[in-house]
Coordinates of C-alpha atoms and ligand atoms in Angstrom, one line a residue:
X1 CA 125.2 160.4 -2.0
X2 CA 122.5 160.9 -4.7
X3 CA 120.4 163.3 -2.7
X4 CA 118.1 163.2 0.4
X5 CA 114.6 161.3 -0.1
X6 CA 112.0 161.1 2.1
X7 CA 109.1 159.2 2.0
X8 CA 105.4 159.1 4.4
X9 CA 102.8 157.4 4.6
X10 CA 100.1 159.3 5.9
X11 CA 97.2 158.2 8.3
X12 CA 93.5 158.4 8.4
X13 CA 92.3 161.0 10.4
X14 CA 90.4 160.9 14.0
X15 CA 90.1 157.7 15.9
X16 CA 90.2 154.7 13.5
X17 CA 89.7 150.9 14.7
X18 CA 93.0 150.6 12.7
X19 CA 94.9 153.0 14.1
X20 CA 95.1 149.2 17.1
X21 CA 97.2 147.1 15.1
X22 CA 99.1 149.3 12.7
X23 CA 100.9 147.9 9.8
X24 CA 102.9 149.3 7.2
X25 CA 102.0 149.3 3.5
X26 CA 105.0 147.5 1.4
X27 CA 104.9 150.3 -1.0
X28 CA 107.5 152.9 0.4
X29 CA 109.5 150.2 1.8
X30 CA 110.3 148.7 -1.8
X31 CA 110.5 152.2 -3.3
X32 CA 112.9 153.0 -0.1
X33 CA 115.1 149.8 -0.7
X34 CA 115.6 151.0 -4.6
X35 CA 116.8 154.3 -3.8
X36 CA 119.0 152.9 -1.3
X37 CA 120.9 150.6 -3.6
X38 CA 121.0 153.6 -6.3
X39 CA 123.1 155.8 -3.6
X40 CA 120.5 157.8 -2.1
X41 CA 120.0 158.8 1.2
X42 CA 116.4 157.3 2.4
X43 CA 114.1 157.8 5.5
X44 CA 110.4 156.9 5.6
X45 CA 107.4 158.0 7.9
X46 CA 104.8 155.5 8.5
X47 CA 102.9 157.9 10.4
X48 CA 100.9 155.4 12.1
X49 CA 104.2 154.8 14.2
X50 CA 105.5 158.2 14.8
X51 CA 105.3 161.9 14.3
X52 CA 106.9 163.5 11.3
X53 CA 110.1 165.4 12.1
X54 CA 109.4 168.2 10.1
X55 CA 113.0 169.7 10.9
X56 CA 113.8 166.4 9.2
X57 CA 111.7 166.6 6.3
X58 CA 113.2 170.1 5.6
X59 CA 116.9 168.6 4.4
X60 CA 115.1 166.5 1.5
X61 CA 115.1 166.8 -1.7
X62 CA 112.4 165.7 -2.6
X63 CA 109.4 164.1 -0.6
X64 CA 107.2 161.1 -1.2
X65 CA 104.1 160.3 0.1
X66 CA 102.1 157.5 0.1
X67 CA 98.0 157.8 -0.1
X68 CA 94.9 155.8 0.3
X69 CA 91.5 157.2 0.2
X70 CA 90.8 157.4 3.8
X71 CA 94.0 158.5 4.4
X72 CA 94.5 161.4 1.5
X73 CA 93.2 164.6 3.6
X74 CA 96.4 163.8 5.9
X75 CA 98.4 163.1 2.4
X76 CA 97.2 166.6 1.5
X77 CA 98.0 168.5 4.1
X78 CA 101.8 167.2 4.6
X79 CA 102.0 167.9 1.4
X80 CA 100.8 171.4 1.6
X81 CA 103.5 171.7 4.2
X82 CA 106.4 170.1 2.5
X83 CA 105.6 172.3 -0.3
X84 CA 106.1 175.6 1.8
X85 CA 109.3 174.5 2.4
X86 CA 110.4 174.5 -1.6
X87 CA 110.5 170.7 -1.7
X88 CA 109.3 169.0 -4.7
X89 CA 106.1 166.4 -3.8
X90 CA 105.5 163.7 -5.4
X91 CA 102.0 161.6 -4.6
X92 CA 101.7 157.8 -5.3
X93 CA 99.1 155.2 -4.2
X94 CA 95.6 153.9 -5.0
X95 CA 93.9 157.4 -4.3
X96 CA 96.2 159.0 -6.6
X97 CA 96.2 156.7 -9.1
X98 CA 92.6 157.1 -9.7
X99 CA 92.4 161.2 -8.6
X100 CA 95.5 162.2 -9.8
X101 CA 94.0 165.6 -10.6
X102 CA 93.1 166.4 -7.3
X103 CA 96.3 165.0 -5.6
X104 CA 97.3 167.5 -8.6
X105 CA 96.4 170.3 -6.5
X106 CA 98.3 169.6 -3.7
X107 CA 101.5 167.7 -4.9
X108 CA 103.8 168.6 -8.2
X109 CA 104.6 164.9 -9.2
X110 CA 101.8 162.1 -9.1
X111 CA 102.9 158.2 -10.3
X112 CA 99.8 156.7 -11.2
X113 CA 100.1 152.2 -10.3
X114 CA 103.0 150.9 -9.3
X115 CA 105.6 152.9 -8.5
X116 CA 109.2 151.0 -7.8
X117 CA 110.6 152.3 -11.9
X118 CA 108.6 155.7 -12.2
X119 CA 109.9 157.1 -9.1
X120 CA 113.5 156.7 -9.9
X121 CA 112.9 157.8 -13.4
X122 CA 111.3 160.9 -12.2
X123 CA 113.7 161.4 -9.7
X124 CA 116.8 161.6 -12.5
X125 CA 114.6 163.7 -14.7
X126 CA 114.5 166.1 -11.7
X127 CA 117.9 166.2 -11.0
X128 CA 118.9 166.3 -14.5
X129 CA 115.5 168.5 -15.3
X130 CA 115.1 166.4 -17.9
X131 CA 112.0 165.6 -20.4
X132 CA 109.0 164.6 -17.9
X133 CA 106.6 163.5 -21.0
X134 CA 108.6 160.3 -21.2
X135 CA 108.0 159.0 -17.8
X136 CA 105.3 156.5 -17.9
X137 CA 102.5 156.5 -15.5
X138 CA 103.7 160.0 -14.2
X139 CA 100.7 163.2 -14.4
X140 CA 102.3 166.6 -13.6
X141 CA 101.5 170.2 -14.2
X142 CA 102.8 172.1 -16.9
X143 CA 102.1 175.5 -18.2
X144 CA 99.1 175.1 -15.2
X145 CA 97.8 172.5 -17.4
X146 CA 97.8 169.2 -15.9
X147 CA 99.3 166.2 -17.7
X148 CA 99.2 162.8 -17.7
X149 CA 101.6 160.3 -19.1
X150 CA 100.3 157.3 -20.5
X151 CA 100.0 154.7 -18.0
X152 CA 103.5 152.3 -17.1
X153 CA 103.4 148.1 -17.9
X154 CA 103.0 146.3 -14.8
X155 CA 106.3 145.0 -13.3
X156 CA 106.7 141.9 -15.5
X157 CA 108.9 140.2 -13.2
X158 CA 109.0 140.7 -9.4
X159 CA 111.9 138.9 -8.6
X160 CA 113.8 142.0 -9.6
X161 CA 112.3 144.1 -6.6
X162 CA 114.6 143.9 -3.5
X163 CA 112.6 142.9 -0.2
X164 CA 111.3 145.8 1.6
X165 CA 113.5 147.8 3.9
X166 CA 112.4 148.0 7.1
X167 CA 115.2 149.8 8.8
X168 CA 114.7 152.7 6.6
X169 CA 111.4 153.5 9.1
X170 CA 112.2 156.6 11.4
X171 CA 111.3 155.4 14.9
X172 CA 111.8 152.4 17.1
X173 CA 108.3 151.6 17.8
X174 CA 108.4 149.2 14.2
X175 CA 110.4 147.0 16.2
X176 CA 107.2 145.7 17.8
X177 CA 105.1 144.9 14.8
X178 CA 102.2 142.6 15.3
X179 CA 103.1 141.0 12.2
X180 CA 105.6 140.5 9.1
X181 CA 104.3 141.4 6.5
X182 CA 105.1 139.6 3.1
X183 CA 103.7 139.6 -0.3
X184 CA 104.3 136.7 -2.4
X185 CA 102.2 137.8 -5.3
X186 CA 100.8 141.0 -7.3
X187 CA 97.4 141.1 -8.8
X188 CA 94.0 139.0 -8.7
X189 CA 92.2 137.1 -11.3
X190 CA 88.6 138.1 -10.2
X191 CA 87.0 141.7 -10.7
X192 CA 84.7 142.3 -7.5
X193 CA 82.8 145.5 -8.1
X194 CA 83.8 147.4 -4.7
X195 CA 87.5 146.8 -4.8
X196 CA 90.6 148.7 -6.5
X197 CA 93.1 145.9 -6.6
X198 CA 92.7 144.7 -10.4
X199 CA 92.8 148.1 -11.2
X200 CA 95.6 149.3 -9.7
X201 CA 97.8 145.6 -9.7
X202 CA 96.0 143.7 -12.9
X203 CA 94.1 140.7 -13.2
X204 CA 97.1 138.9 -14.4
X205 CA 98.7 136.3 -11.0
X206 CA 102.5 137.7 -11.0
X207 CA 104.0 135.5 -8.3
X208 CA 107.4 136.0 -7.2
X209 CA 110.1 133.0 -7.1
X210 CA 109.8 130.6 -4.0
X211 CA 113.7 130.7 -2.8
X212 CA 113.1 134.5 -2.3
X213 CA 110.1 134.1 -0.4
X214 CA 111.3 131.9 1.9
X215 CA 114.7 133.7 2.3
X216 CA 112.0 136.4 3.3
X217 CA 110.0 134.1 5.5
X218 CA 113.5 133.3 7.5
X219 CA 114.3 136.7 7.8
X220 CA 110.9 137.3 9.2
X221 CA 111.7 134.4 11.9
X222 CA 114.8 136.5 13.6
X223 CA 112.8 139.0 14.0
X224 CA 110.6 139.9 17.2
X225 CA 107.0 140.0 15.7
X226 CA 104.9 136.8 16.7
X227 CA 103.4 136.4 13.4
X228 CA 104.0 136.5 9.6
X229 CA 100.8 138.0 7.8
X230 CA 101.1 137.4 4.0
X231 CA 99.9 140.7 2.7
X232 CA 98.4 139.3 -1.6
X233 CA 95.3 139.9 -2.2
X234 CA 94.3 136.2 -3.1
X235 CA 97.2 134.1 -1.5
X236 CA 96.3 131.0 -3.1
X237 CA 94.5 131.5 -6.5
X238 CA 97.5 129.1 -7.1
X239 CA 96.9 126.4 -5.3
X240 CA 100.1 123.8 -6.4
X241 CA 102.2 127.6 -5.9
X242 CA 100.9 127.4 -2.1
X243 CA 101.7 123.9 -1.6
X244 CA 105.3 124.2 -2.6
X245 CA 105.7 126.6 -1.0
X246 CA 104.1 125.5 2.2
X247 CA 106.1 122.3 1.6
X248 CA 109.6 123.7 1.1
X249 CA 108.9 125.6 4.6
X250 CA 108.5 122.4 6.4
X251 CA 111.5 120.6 4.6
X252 CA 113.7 123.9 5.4
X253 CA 112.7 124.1 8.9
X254 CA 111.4 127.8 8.6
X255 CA 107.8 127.0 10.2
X256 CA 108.8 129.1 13.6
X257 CA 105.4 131.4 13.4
X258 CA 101.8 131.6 13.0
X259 CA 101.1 133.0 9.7
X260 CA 98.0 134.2 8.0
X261 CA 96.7 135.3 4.8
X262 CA 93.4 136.4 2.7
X263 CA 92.2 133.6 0.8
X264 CA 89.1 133.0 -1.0
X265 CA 86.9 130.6 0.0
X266 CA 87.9 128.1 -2.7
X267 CA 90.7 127.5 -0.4
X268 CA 88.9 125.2 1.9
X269 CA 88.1 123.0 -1.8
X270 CA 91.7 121.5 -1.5
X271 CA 92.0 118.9 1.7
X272 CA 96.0 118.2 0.9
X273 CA 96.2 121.8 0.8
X274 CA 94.5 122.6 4.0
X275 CA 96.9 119.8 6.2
X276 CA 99.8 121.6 4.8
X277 CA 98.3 125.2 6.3
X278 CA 97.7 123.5 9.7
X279 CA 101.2 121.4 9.6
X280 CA 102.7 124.9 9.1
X281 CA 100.9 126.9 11.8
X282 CA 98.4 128.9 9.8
X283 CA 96.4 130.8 12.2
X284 CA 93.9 133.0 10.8
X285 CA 92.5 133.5 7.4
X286 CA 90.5 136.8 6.3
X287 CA 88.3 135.7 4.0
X288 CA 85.9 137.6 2.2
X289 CA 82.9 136.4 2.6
X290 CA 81.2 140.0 1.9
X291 CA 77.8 138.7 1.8
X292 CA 75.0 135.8 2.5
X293 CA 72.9 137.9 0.3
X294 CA 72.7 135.9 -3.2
X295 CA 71.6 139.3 -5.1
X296 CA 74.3 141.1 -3.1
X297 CA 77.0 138.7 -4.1
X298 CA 76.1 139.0 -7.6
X299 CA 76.2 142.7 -7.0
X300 CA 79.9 142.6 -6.2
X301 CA 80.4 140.3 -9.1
X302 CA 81.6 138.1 -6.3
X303 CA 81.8 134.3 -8.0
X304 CA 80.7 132.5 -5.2
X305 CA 77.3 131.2 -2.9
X306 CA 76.5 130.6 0.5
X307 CA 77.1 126.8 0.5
X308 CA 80.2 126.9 -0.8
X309 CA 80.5 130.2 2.4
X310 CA 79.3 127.2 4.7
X311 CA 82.1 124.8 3.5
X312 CA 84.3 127.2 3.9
X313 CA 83.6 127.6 7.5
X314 CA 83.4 123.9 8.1
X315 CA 86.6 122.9 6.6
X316 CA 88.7 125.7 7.9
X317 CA 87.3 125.0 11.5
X318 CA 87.6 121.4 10.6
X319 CA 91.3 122.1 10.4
X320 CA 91.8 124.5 13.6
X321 CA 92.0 127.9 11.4
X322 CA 90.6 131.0 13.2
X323 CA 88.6 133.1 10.5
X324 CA 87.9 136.4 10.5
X325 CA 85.0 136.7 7.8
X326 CA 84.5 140.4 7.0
X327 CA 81.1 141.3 5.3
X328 CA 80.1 144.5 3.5
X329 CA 76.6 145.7 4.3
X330 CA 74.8 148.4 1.4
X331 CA 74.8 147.0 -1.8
X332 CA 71.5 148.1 -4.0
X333 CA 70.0 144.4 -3.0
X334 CA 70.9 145.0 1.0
X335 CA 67.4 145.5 3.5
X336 CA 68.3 146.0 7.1
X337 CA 66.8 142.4 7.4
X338 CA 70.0 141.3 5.3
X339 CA 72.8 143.0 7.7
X340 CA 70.5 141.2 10.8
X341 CA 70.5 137.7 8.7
X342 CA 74.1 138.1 8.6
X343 CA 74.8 138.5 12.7
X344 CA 72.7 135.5 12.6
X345 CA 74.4 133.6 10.5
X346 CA 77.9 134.2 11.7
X347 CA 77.4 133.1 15.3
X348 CA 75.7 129.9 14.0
X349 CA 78.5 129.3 12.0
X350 CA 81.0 130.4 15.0
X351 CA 83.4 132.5 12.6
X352 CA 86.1 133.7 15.3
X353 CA 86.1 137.2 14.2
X354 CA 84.1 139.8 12.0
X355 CA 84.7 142.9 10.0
X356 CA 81.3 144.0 9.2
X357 CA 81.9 147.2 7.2
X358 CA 79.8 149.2 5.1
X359 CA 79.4 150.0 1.7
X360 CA 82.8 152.4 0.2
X361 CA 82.4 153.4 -3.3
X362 CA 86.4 153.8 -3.5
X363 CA 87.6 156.0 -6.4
X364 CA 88.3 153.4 -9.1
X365 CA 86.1 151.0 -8.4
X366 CA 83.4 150.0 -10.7
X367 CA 80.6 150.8 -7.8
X368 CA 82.3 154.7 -7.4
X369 CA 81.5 155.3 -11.2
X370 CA 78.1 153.5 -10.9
X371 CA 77.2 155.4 -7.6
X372 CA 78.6 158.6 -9.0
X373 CA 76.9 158.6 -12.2
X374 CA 73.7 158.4 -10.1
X375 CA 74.6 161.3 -8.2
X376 CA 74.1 159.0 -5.1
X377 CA 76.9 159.7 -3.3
X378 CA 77.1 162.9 -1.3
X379 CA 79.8 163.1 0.8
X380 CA 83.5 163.4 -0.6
X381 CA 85.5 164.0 2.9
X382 CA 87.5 161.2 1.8
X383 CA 88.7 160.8 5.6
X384 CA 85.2 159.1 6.3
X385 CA 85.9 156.4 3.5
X386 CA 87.1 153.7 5.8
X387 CA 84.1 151.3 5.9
X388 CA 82.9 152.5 9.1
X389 CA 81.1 155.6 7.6
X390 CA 77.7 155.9 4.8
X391 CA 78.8 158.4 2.0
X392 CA 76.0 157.4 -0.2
X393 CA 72.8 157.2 -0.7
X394 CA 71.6 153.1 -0.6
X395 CA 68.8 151.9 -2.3
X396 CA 66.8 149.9 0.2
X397 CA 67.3 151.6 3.5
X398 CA 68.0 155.1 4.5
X399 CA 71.5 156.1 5.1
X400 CA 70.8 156.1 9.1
X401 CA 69.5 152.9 8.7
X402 CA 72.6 151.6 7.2
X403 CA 74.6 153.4 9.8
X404 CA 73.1 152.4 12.7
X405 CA 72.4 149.1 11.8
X406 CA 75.9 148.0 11.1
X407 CA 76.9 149.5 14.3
X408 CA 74.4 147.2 16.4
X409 CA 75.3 144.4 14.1
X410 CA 79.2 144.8 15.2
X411 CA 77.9 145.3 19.1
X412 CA 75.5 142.2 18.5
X413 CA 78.3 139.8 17.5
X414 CA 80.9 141.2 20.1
X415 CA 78.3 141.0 22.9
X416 CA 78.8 139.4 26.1
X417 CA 76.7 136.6 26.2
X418 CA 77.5 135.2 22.7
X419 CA 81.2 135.9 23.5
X420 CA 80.9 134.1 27.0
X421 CA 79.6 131.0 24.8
X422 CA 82.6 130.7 22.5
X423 CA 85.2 131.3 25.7
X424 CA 83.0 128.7 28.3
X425 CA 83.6 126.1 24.6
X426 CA 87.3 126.6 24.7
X427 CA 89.3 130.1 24.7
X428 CA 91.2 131.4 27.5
X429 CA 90.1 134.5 29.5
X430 CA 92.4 136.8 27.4
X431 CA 91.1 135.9 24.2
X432 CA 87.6 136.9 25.6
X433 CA 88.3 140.4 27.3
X434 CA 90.5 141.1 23.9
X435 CA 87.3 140.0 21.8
X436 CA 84.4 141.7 23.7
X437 CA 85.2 143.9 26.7
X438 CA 87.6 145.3 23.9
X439 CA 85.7 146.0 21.0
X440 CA 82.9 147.1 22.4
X441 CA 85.2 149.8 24.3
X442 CA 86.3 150.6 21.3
X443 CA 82.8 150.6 19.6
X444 CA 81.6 153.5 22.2
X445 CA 84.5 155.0 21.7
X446 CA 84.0 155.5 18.1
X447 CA 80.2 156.3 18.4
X448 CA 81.3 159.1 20.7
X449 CA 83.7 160.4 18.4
X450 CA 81.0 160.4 15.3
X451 CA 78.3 162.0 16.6
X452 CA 77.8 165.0 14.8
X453 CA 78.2 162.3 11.6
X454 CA 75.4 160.4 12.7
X455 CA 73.4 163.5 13.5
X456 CA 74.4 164.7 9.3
X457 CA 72.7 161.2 8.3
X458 CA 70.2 161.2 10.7
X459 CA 68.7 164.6 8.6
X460 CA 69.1 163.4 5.6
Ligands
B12_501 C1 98.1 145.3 4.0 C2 96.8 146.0 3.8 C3 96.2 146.6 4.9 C4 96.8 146.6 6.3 C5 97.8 147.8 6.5 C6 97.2 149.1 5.9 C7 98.0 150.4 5.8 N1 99.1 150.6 6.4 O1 97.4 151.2 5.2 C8 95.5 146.7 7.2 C9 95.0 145.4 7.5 C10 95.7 147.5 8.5 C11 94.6 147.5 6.2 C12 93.6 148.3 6.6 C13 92.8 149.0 5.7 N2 92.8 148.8 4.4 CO1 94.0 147.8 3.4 N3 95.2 146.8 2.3 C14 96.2 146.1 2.5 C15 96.7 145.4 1.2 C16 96.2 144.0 1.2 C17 98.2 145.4 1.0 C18 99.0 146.7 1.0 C19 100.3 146.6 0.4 O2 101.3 146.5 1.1 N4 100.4 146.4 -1.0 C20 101.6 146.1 -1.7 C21 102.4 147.4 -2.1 C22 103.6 147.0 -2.9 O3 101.6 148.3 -2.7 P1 101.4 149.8 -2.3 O4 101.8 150.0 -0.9 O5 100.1 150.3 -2.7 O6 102.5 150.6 -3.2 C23 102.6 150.5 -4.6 C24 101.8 151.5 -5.3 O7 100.6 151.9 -4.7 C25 102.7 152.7 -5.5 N5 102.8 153.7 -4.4 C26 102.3 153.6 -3.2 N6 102.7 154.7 -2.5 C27 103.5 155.5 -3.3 C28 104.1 156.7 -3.0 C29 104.9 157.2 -4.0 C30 105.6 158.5 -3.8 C31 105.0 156.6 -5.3 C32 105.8 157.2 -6.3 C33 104.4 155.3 -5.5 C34 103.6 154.8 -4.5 O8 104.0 152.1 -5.7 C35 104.1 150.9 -4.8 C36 104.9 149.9 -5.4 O9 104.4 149.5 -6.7 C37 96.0 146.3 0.1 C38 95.8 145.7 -1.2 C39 97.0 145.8 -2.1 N7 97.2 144.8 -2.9 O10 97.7 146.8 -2.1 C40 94.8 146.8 0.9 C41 94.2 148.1 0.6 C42 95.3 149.1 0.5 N8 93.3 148.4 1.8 C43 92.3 149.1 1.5 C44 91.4 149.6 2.5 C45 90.2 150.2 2.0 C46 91.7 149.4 3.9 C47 90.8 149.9 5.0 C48 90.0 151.2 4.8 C49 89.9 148.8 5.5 C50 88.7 148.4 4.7 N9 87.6 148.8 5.1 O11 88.9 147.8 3.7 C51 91.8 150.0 6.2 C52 92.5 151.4 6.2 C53 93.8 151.4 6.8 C54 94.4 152.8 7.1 N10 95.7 153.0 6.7 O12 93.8 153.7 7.6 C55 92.2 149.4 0.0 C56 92.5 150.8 -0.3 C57 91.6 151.4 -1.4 C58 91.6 152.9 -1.4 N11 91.5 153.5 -2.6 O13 91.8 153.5 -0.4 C59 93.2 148.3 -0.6 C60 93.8 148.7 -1.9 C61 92.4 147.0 -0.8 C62 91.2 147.0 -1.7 N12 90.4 146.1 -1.6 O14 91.0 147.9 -2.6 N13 95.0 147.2 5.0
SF4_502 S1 88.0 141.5 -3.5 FE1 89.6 140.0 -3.4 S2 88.9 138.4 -5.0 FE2 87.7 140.3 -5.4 S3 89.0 141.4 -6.9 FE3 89.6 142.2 -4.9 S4 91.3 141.0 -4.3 FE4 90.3 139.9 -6.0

């Protein structure tokens, strides 16, 4: 045995609509299945799922963790933990990709993008305390001065990455995931101004081979979770990809679960392909419709219009797919009018299920370095950068405004009588105590939880 590795991934902290249906990220699981086949000794945390042993923990060699933005206080402070022990940290992620001199502070090792080659590298110029300036992508302290490598090539070919390993997860409790997750491609073509995929994964579409997929697909069928949730950021920028794909799980008999995916809306363009997605039991698409506001979507660089949103709609529920349309609210062209247009609009379309979220200018995104050369954003307590909290200052409404409005707008669109319309058309009585009584429970809940953050906003 190579040594004892262990890797977390940390949670947001306080009460996070989330924390409902945790999933894991594929990150550590990949990284896990590496180290594995190179002879180490591998546990991983999602912390989501279960406590950290820290007894555990204490036997490593060196520790891992995994961060987000709204989940790096919590990366921080394990961290700060693991480091009292004499264990060498080492941070990965999106947040410490694009902070990696504040993740600095708290960990000794920080692998800037993706992660599967610069770990292990690191990890044998560790052991053999070898040269760290030739590890690319790595930032580290030396001298106290901080460092950073120049930045690694993307994985060129992702065939080469084993399937994630999920029985390296400490605890049980993963047995009853909501979903299998699988991701059949890295990377996205478009550049939407709020989100830190193409930085952190490229613009270039790396898809992975089809016989692997589906070997991962039948895998995913022996296994107790009800659904398959394809985790890319743009499942079918490909479309012919999708349809072979889609075909060759009909022809091999693998269609066994619902499945669903994030698409753009350009999905619902392609009829052939949207029989194959209801021949093979797709379910429920995210799509990110972010905005009915023309200026808005423009904002966001988003490449596309509120017909073509419409069409979307149509078709999908043409075709029996459930949506869940998510919407951001706080772009410089937003009014509260806009976030009230929007509740309007989705129940006259009858979209099954919303995420209306505000405004996050996430470290590394092309809004954060707009925002933050403004000096408009005044709150850093990266735990409130989930999309449920303001941390800037918008340009057409106060930051209560934006606040409280997008909380109504949520209870507006969960709200019993618009609810009771849907289920009296033609979902059973779970579906609609899971849709409304639920989320509205869990609206008050949160409300409760954030008052002293609404009374910060509220004086500003
Ligand atoms: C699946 C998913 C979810 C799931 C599961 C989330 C979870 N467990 O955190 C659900 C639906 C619940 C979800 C929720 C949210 N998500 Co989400 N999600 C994703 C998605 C689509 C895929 C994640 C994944 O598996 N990626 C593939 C693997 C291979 O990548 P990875 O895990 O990042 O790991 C690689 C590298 O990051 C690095 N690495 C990662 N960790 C480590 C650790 C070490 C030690 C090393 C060396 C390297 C390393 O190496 C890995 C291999 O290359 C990503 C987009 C994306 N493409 O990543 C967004 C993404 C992670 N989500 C995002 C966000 C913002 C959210 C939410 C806040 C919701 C929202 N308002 O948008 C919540 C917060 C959830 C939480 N944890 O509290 C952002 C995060 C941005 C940021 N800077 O924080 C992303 C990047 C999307 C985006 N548009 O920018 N999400
Ligand atoms: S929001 Fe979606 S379409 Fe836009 S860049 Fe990110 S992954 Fe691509």
């Amino acid at each position: 045995m190579k040594g004892k590795i262990t890797l977390i991934e940390s949670k947001a902290p306080g009460f996070n609509i989330f924390s409902f249906f945790p999933l894991p990220r594929l990150g550590l699981l990949l990284i896990g299945a590496i180290l594995k086949k190179k002879g180490y000794e591998v546990k991983v945390y999602i912390q989501e799922y279960c406590d950290i042993d820290y007894a555990d923990v204490s036997r490593s060699d060196v520790v891992g963790i995994s961060t987000l933005t709204s989940t790096s206080p919590e990366a921080y402070r394990i961290a700060e933990e693991v480091k009292k022990m004499g264990i060498p940290v080492v941070m990965g992620g999106p947040h410490a990709t694009f902070m990696a001199d504040e993740a600095l502070d708290h960990a000794d090792y920080v692998i800037r993008g993706e992660g599967e080659d610069a770990f292990v590298e690191l990890l044998e110029a560790i052991s053999k305390k070898g040269p760290l300036d030739k590890v690319l992508g790595l930032s580290y302290k030396e001298n106290g001065a901080k460092k950073h490598n120049p930045d690694r090539p993307l994985v060129q070919n992702l065939d080469l990455l084993p399937l994630p390993d999920f029985s390296l997860v400490a605890n049980s409790r993963l047995k009853m995931l909501s979903h299998s997750p699988i991701q059949t491609t890295r990377g996205c073509p478009f550049d939407c101004t709020f989100c830190t995929v193409t930085q952190m994964f490229g613009r270039g579409y790396r898809v992975r081979n089809i016989d692997s997929i589906l070997e991962e697909i039948s895998l995913a069928n022996q296994n107790d979770s009800p659904f398959i949730f394809f985790y890319d950021d743009n499942f079918f920028f490909d479309k012919n990809r999708a349809k072979i794909l889609l075909e060759k799980m009909l022809q091999k008999d693998l269609v066994k679960k619902k499945w669903s995916a994030q698409p753009r809306i350009d999905v619902a363009r392609d009829k052939e392909l949207l029989d194959l997605m209801r021949r093979t039991k797709c379910d429920y698409l995210y799509v990110g419709f972010e905005s009915i506001n023309p200026m808005t979507l423009k904002f966001f660089n988003k490449k596309q219009n509120i017909e073509e949103i419409r069409e979307c709609i149509k078709k999908l529920h043409d075709h029996d797919i459930n949506i869940h349309a998510m919407f951001i609210f706080g772009s410089d062209e937003d009014t509260v009018q806009t976030i009230w247009e929007t509740v309007a609009f989705a129940k006259a379309t009858g979209v099954n299920t919303v995420g209306m979220s505000i405004l996050v200018p996430w470290p590394g995104t092309q809004i954060y370095k707009q925002f933050d050369s403004q000096n408009r954003i005044f709150n850093k307590e990266w735990g409130n950068y989930d999309g449920h909290h303001v941390v800037y200052q918008p340009l057409k409404m106060s930051p209560y405004e934006l606040q409280v409005e997008t909380i109504k707008a949520i209870k507006s669109f969960y709200s019993i009588p618009h609810n009771a319309r849907q289920f009296l058309g033609k979902k059973s009585l779970t579906w609609f105590l899971y849709k409304s009584f639920a989320r509205l429970f869990l609206i008050k809940k949160w409300e409760k939880a954030n008052r002293d953050f609404y009374a910060g906003l509220r004086s500003r």
